Coordinates of C-alpha atoms in Angstrom, one line a residue:
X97 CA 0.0 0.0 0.0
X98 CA 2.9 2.3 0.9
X99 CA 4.7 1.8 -2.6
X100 CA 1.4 2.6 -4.2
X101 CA 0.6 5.9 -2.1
X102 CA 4.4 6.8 -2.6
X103 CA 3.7 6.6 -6.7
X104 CA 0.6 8.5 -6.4
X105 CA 2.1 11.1 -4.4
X106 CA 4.9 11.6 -6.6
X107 CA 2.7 11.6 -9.9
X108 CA 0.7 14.7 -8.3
X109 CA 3.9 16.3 -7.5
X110 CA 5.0 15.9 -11.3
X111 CA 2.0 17.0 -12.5
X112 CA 1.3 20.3 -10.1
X113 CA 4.9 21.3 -10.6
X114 CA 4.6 20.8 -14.7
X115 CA 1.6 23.5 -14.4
X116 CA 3.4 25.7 -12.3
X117 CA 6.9 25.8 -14.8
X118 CA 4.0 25.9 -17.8
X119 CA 3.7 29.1 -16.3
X120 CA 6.7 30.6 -16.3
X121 CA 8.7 33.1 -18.9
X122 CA 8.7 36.2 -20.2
X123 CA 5.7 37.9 -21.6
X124 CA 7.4 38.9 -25.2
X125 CA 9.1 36.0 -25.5
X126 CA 6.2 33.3 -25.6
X127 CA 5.2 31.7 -29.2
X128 CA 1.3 31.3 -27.1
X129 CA 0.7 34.8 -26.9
X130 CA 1.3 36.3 -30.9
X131 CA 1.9 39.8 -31.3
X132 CA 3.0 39.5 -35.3
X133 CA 1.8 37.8 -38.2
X134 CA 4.0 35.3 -38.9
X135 CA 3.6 34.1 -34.9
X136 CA -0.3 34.1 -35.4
X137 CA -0.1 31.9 -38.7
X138 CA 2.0 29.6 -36.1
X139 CA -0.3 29.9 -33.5
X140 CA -3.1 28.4 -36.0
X141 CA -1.1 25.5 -37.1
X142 CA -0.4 25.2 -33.2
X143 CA -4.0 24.6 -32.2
X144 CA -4.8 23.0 -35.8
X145 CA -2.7 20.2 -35.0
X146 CA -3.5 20.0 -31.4
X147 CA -6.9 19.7 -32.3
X148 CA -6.3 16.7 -34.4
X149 CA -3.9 15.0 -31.6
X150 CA -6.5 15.5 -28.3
X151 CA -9.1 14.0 -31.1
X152 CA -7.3 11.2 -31.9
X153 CA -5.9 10.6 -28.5
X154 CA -9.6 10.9 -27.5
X155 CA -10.9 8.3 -29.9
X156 CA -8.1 5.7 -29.2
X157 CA -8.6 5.5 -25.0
X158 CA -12.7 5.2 -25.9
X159 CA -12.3 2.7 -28.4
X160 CA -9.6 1.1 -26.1
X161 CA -11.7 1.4 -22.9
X162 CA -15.1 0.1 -24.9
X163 CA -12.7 -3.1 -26.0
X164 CA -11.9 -3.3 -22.6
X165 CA -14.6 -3.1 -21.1
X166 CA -16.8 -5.2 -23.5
X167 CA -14.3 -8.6 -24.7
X168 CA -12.7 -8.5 -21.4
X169 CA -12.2 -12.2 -20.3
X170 CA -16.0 -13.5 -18.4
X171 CA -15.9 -16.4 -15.7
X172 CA -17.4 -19.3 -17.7
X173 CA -15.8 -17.9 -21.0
X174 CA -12.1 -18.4 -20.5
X175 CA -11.5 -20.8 -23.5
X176 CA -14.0 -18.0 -26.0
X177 CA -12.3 -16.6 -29.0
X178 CA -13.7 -13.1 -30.1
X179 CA -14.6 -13.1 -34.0
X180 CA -11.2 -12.2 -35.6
X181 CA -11.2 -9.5 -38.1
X182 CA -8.3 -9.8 -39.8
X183 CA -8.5 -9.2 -44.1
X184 CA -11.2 -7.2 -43.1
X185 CA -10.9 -4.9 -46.4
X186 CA -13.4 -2.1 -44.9
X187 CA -11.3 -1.8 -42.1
X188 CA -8.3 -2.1 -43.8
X189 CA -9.3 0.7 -45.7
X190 CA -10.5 3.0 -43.3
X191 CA -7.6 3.4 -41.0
X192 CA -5.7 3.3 -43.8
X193 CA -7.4 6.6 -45.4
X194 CA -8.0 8.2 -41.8
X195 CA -4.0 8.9 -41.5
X196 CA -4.1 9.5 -44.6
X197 CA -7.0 12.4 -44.6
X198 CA -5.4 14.2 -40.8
X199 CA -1.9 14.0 -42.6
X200 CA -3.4 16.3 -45.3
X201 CA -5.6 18.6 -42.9
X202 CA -2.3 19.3 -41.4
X203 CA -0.2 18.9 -44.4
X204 CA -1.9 21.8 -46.8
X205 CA -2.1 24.4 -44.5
X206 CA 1.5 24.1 -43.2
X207 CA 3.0 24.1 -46.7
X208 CA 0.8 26.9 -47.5
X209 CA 1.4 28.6 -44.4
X210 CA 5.8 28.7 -45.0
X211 CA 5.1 29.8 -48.6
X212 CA 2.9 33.0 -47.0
X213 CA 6.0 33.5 -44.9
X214 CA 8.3 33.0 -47.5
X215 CA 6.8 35.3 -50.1
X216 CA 9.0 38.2 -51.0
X217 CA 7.1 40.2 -53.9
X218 CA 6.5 43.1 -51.9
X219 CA 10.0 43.0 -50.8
X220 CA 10.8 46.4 -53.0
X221 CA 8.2 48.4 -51.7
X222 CA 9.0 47.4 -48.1
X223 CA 11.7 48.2 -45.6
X224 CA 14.6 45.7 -45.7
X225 CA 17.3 45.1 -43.3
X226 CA 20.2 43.2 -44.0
X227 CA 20.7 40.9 -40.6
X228 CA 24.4 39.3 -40.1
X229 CA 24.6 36.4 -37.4
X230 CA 28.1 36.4 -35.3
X231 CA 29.2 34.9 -32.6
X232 CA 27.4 35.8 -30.3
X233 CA 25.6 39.0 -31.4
X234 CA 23.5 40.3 -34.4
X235 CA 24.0 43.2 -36.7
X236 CA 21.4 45.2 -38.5
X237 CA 22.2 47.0 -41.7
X238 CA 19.4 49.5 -43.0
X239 CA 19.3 49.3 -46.7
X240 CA 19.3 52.5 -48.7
X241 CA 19.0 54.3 -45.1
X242 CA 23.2 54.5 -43.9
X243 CA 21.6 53.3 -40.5
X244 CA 23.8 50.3 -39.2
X245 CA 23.1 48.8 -35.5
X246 CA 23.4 45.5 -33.4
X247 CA 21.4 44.1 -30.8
X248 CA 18.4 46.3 -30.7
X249 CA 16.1 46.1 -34.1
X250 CA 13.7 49.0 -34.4
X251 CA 10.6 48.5 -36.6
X252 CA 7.4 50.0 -37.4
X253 CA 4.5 49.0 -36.5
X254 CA 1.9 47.5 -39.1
X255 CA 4.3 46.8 -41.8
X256 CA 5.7 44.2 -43.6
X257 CA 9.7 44.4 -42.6
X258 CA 11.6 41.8 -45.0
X259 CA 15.1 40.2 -43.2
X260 CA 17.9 39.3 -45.8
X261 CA 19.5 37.2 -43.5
X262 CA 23.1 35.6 -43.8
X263 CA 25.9 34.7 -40.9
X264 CA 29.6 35.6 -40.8
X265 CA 31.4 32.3 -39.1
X266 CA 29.0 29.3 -38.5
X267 CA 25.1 28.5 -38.6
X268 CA 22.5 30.1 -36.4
X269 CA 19.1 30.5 -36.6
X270 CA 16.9 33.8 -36.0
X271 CA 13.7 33.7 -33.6
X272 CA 11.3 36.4 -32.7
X273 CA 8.6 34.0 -30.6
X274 CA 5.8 36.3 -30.5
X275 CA 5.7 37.8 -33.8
X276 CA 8.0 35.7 -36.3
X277 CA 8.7 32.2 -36.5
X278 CA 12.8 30.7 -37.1
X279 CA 14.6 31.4 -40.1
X280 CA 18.2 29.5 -40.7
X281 CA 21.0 32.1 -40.9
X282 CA 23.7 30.4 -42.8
X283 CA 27.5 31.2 -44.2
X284 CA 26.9 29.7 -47.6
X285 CA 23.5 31.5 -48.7
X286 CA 21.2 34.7 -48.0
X287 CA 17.3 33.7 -46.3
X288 CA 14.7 36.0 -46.5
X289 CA 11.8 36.3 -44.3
X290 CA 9.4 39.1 -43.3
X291 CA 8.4 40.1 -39.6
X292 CA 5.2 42.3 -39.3
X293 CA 4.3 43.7 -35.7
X294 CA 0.7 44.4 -34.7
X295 CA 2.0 46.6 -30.9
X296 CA 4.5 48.8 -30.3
X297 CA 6.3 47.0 -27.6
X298 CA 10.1 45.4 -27.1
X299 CA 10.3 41.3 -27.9
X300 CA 12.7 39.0 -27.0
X301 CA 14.6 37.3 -30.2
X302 CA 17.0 34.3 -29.7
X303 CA 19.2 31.7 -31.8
X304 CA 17.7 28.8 -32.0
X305 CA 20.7 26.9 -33.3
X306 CA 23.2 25.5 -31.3
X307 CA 26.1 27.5 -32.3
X308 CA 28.9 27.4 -29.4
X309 CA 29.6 27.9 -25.9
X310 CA 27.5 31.0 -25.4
X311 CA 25.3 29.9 -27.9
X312 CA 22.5 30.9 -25.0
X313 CA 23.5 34.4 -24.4
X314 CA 23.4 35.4 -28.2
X315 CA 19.4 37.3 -27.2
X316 CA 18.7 40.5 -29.3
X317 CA 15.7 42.6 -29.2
X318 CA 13.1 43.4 -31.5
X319 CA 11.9 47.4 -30.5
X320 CA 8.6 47.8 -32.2
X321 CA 7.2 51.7 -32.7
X322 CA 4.7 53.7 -34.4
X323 CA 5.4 54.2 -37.9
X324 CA 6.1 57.9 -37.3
X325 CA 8.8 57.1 -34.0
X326 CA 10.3 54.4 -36.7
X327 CA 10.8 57.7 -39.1
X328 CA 11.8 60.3 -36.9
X329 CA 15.0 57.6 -35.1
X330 CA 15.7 57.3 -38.7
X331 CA 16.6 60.3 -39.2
X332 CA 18.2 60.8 -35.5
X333 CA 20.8 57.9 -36.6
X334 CA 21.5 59.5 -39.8
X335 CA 22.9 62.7 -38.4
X336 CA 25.2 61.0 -36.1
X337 CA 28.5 62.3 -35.9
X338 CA 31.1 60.2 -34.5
X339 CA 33.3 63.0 -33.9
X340 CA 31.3 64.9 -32.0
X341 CA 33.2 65.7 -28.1
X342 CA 31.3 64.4 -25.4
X343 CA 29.8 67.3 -23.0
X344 CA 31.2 65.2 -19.8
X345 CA 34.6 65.6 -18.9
X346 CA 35.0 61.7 -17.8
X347 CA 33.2 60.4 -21.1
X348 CA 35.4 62.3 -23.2
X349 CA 38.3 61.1 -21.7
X350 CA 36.6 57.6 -21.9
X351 CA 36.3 59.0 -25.6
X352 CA 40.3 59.3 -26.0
X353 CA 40.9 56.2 -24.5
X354 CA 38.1 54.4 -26.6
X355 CA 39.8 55.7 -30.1
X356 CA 43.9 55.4 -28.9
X357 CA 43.1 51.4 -27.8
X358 CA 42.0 50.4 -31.0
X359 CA 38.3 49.9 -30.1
X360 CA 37.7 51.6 -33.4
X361 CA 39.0 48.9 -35.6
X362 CA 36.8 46.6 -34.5
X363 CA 33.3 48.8 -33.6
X364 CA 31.7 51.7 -35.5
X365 CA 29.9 54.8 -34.6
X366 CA 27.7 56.1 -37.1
X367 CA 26.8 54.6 -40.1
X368 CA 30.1 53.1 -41.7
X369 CA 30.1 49.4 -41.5
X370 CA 31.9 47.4 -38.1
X371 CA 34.6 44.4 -39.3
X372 CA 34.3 42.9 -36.9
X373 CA 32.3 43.8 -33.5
X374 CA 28.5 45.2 -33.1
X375 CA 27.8 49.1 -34.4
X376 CA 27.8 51.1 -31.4
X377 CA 25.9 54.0 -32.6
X378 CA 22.7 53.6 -30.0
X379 CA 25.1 52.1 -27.1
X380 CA 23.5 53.9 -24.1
X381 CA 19.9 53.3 -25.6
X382 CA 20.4 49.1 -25.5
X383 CA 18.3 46.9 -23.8
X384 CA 21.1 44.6 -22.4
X385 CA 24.6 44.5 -22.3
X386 CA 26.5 41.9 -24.7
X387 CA 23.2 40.1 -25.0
X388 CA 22.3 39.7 -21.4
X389 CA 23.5 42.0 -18.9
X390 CA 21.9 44.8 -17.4
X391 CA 22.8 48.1 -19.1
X392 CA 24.6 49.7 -15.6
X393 CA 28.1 50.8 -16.3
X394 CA 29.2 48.8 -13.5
X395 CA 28.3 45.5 -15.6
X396 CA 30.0 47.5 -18.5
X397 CA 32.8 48.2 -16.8
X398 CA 33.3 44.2 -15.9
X399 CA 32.4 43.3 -19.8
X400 CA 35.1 45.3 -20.6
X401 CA 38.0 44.2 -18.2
X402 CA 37.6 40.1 -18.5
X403 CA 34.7 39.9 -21.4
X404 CA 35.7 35.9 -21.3
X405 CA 34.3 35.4 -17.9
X406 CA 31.2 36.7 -18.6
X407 CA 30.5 35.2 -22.7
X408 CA 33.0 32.5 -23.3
X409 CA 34.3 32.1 -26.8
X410 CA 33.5 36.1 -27.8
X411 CA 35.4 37.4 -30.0
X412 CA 36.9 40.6 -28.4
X413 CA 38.7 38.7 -25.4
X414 CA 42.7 39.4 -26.3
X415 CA 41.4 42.3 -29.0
X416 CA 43.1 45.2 -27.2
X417 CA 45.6 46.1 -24.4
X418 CA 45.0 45.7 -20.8
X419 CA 42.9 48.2 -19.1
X420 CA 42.7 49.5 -15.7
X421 CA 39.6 49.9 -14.1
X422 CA 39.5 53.7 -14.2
X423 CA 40.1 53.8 -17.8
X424 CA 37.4 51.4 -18.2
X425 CA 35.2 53.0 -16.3
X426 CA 36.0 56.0 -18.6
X427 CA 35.3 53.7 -21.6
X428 CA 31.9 53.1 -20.0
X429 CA 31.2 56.5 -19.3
X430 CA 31.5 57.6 -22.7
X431 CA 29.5 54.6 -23.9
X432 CA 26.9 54.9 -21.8
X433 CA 26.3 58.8 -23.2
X434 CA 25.6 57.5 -26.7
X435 CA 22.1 58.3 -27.3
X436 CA 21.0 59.7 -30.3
X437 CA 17.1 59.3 -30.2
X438 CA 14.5 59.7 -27.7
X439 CA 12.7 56.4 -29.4
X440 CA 14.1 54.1 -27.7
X441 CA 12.7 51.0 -25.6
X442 CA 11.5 52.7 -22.5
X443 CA 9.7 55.3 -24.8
X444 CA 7.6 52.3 -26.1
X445 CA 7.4 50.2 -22.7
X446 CA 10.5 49.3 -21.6
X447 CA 11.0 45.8 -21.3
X448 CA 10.6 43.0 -18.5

C-alpha cells in the first residue's frame, strides 16, 4: 500500500509542478501569446494540430476502454475466442485513409502557411534590413537608409519588414517567438523572411541553433514603434557624428581612450560598416549589455575588463591592451552617453 501511495504522491507532485513551470517566462518572449503575423499563422497550425492530436488521443482511449470493457475475459468464457477480423478490407481501408485524410488537414495548411511567410514580392516596396549572425551577437544593416546597428532592431509597426538574413562564421538561426517564427541564418547563402508587428512594444529574439559555448546568451531585441517614431529615429541615426566631443569631462576622456586602444578597428559609430564587433551607434539606448547584462556601467565596466568570464568564446577577449579599471570605467562612461534618439525601448514600454 505504501509503494502505491508513494507513486501517487509523486505523480501529483510531477503534474502540479509541470503547471506551475508551464507558467513561467517572459511575456514577449512566448510563441502562445502572438503579437505579429508570422507568430499568429504559427499559433493556428499550433492549435490546428493540437486539435487533431486530443481528437485522436480521445478516440483511441474510448475505443480502447469500450474493447476493454466489453471482450474482457468473463468467468465461464475463458476458452472464448472473439470473431477475428483480420482481411477485413473495410477496415483495412478505413484506418488506412483516416492517417491519410489528418496528414493532409495538417499537411496543406502548413505548406501553404511557410510559402505565406516565405513570399517576397512586396520586398521592393517594403523596408529591408540586411541581418548578419556572429558569434554571439546580431548586426542590422538598414538598406538604402546609412543606418547600421546591433542588438536592438527598431521596426514599425503594421508593416511588412523583409530580413535578408546571412551569418559571418557558423550556422545560427533567427527567432522572434511572438511575432516571427525561425529562419536559418547560414554562411553559404542569403534567407529571406518578413516580420510584421501588430504593438508597439520590445520582444525578445534568440538563436535557436546551437552555435557554441555562449550559444545561450546570443538574445537580441526586437523594438517595435509607431510608424512615425520608426521615421523620426531614422533620421536621428543618420545625423550622427562620431566625432562629435562628449559634453562630460569623464566620457570624453573615456572617448580618447576608446579611439587610442584600438576599439575603433573593430566597432563603429555612425553609419560606416563594423569588421568585426557590433555598431555602437545607440550604445547607451540598448536593452542589455552583450546580450544579457543589465545596461549599468558597473556591468560594463566588468564586460570590458575580462569579457571571457562573462561570454565565453566572444570574439573581443585578447582584442586590445589591458585596461585599468579607471580607464574602463572612462570607456563606459563615454559609452553609456551615446544616445541619439528619444525612441528608444522605454519610450515604447521598456522591457521585462
Amino acid at each position: 500500500m505504501n509503494g502505491w501511495m508513494g507513486k501517487i504522491r509523486a505523480v501529483l507532485m510531477l503534474s502540479i509542478l509541470s503547471l506551475v513551470l508551464a507558467a513561467c517566462g517572459k511575456e514577449n518572449l512566448t510563441a502562445l501569446d502572438p503579437k505579429g503575423y508570422g507568430a499568429d499563422t504559427s499559433m493556428d497550425m499550433i492549435i490546428l494540430t493540437t486539435l487533431i492530436m486530443v481528437v485522436v488521443f480521445l478516440v483511441v482511449i474510448i475505443v480502447y476502454s469500450i474493447v476493454l470493457v466489453r471482450f474482457r475475459r468473463k468467468k465461464g468464457q475463458e476458452n472464448y475466442i472473439p470473431k477475428q477480423v483480420e482481411g477485413n478490407h473495410t477496415l483495412e481501408m478505413v484506418w488506412t485513409a483516416i492517417p491519410i485524410v489528418l496528414v493532409l488537414i495538417m499537411g496543406v495548411p502548413a505548406v501553404m502557411t511557410v510559402f505565406d511567410l516565405a513570399d517576397e514580392s512586396e520586398a521592393s516596396d517594403s523596408i529591408n534590413i540586411e541581418v548578419t549572425g556572429n558569434q554571439y551577437w546580431w548586426h542590422f544593416n538598414y538598406a538604402g537608409e546609412e543606418v547600421v546597428t546591433s542588438q536592438d532592431l527598431y521596426i514599425p509597426t503594421g508593416e511588412k519588414v523583409y530580413l535578408n538574413m546571412q551569418s559571418s562564421d557558423v550556422i545560427h538561426s533567427f527567432w522572434v517567438p511572438s511575432i516571427s517564427g525561425k529562419m536559418d541564418v547560414n554562411p553559404e547563402n542569403v534567407n529571406t523572411m518578413y516580420i510584421e508587428a501588430y504593438e508597439e512594444g520590445v520582444y525578445w529574439g534568440k538563436c535557436a541553433e546551437l552555435c557554441g559555448p555562449s550559444h545561450s546568451l546570443m538574445d537580441f531585441k526586437v523594438i517595435a514603434v509607431s510608424p512615425e517614431e520608426f521615421d523620426q529615429w531614422i533620421a536621428d541615426m543618420q545625423s550622427v557624428d562620431p566625432a562629435d566631443e562628449p559634453q562630460d569631462a569623464v566620457a570624453q576622456e573615456g572617448k580618447e581612450l576608446f579611439e587610442a586602444n584600438n576599439c575603433m578597428g573593430c566597432h563603429a559609430i555612425g553609419s560606416s560598416p563594423s569588421a568585426v564587433g557590433p555598431n555602437l551607434t545607440n550604445f547607451g539606448d540598448r536593452t542589455k549589455i552583450a546580450g544579457f547584462l543589465e545596461p549599468t556601467e558597473e556591468n560594463l565596466v566588468d564586460w570590458i575588463m575580462d569579457p571571457e568570464s562573462i561570454k565565453p568564446g566572444n570574439k573581443m577577449t585578447g582584442k586590445y591592451p589591458n585596461l585599468s579599471e579607471d580607464e574602463a570605467s572612462s570607456i563606459a562612461a563615454y559609452l553609456m552617453q551615446l544616445k541619439p534618439s528619444e525612441v528608444t525601448p522605454e519610450s515604447v514600454g521598456g522591457i521585462n
